[in-house]
PDB file of C-alpha atoms in Angstrom:
ATOM      1  CA  SER H   1      30.719   6.417 -13.555  1.00 93.00           C
ATOM      2  CA  LYS H   2      29.816   3.202 -11.728  1.00 94.00           C
ATOM      3  CA  LYS H   3      31.008   4.621  -8.410  1.00 96.00           C
ATOM      4  CA  LEU H   4      28.742   7.657  -8.699  1.00 96.00           C
ATOM      5  CA  ARG H   5      25.808   5.511  -9.787  1.00 96.00           C
ATOM      6  CA  LYS H   6      26.215   3.239  -6.725  1.00 97.00           C
ATOM      7  CA  ARG H   7      26.382   6.260  -4.418  1.00 97.00           C
ATOM      8  CA  ILE H   8      23.212   7.759  -5.927  1.00 97.00           C
ATOM      9  CA  GLU H   9      21.410   4.397  -5.676  1.00 97.00           C
ATOM     10  CA  GLY H  10      22.357   4.261  -1.984  1.00 97.00           C
ATOM     11  CA  TYR H  11      20.920   7.736  -1.393  1.00 97.00           C
ATOM     12  CA  LEU H  12      17.704   6.860  -3.205  1.00 98.00           C
ATOM     13  CA  LYS H  13      17.271   3.608  -1.276  1.00 97.00           C
ATOM     14  CA  GLY H  14      17.647   5.570   1.958  1.00 94.00           C
ATOM     15  CA  GLU H  15      15.043   8.095   0.815  1.00 96.00           C
ATOM     16  CA  VAL H  16      12.572   5.342  -0.091  1.00 97.00           C
ATOM     17  CA  GLU H  17      13.146   3.598   3.256  1.00 95.00           C
ATOM     18  CA  THR H  18      12.581   6.826   5.211  1.00 94.00           C
ATOM     19  CA  TYR H  19       9.439   7.642   3.226  1.00 96.00           C
ATOM     20  CA  ASP H  20       8.128   4.107   3.799  1.00 97.00           C
ATOM     21  CA  ASN H  21       8.705   4.505   7.546  1.00 96.00           C
ATOM     22  CA  TYR H  22       6.789   7.782   7.423  1.00 96.00           C
ATOM     23  CA  LEU H  23       3.865   6.293   5.494  1.00 97.00           C
ATOM     24  CA  THR H  24       3.606   3.224   7.719  1.00 96.00           C
ATOM     25  CA  GLY H  25       3.892   5.168  10.974  1.00 95.00           C
ATOM     26  CA  TYR H  26       7.236   3.678  11.942  1.00 94.00           C
ATOM     27  CA  VAL H  27       8.269   6.992  13.526  1.00 94.00           C
ATOM     28  CA  PHE H  28       9.024   7.454  17.205  1.00 91.00           C
ATOM     29  CA  GLY H  29       9.742  10.064  19.823  1.00 90.00           C
ATOM     30  CA  TYR H  30      10.033  10.480  23.547  1.00 89.00           C
ATOM     31  CA  CYS H  31       8.879  12.804  26.299  1.00 90.00           C
ATOM     32  CA  ILE H  32      10.603  12.980  29.686  1.00 88.00           C
ATOM     33  CA  LYS H  33       8.614  14.351  32.611  1.00 90.00           C
ATOM     34  CA  ASP H  34       9.740  15.479  36.052  1.00 89.00           C
ATOM     35  CA  ALA H  35       8.249  14.282  39.350  1.00 91.00           C
ATOM     36  CA  ASP H  36       5.428  16.837  38.991  1.00 95.00           C
ATOM     37  CA  GLY H  37       4.484  15.536  35.558  1.00 93.00           C
ATOM     38  CA  GLU H  38       5.892  18.565  33.722  1.00 94.00           C
ATOM     39  CA  ASP H  39       7.658  18.009  30.408  1.00 92.00           C
ATOM     40  CA  VAL H  40      11.392  18.608  30.747  1.00 90.00           C
ATOM     41  CA  ASP H  41      12.535  17.226  27.410  1.00 88.00           C
ATOM     42  CA  SER H  42      11.117  15.689  24.267  1.00 90.00           C
ATOM     43  CA  CYS H  43      12.249  14.845  20.783  1.00 88.00           C
ATOM     44  CA  TRP H  44      10.325  13.371  17.852  1.00 91.00           C
ATOM     45  CA  GLY H  45      11.106  12.240  14.355  1.00 90.00           C
ATOM     46  CA  PHE H  46      13.147   9.075  14.845  1.00 91.00           C
ATOM     47  CA  TYR H  47      12.457   6.936  11.775  1.00 92.00           C
ATOM     48  CA  GLY H  48      12.736   3.172  11.580  1.00 88.00           C
ATOM     49  CA  ASP H  49      13.897   0.696  14.175  1.00 87.00           C
ATOM     50  CA  PRO H  50      14.189   2.459  17.564  1.00 81.00           C
ATOM     51  CA  GLU H  51      17.249   0.320  18.353  1.00 81.00           C
ATOM     52  CA  LYS H  52      19.044   1.713  15.292  1.00 83.00           C
ATOM     53  CA  SER H  53      17.685   5.267  15.133  1.00 82.00           C
ATOM     54  CA  SER H  54      19.730   6.767  18.023  1.00 87.00           C
ATOM     55  CA  LEU H  55      16.580   7.386  20.091  1.00 86.00           C
ATOM     56  CA  LYS H  56      18.056   5.490  23.051  1.00 84.00           C
ATOM     57  CA  GLU H  57      21.277   7.509  22.879  1.00 87.00           C
ATOM     58  CA  TYR H  58      19.328  10.787  23.085  1.00 86.00           C
ATOM     59  CA  VAL H  59      17.450   9.624  26.180  1.00 84.00           C
ATOM     60  CA  ASP H  60      20.571   8.173  27.804  1.00 87.00           C
ATOM     61  CA  ASP H  61      22.451  11.422  27.142  1.00 88.00           C
ATOM     62  CA  PHE H  62      19.656  13.482  28.715  1.00 84.00           C
ATOM     63  CA  ILE H  63      19.609  11.282  31.819  1.00 85.00           C
ATOM     64  CA  LYS H  64      23.411  11.416  32.112  1.00 88.00           C
ATOM     65  CA  ASN H  65      23.482  15.228  31.859  1.00 86.00           C
ATOM     66  CA  ALA H  66      20.517  15.705  34.192  1.00 79.00           C
ATOM     67  CA  ALA H  67      22.185  13.834  37.055  1.00 66.00           C
TER      68      ALA H  67
END
């Protein structure tokens, strides 16, 4: 059906976009250190635009829960 075809096309476009981000190095992560320079949290594997990839939300959530 047309509805199923559109859904599959959407999935495939997302896969191609993610793979392109991987190939072009458009992948991000973060590392949070304490006052002594020790790692206290990190997370990697955010693909695409950092503003849209929820990276900021992860960091904000860590800071909120650490306080």
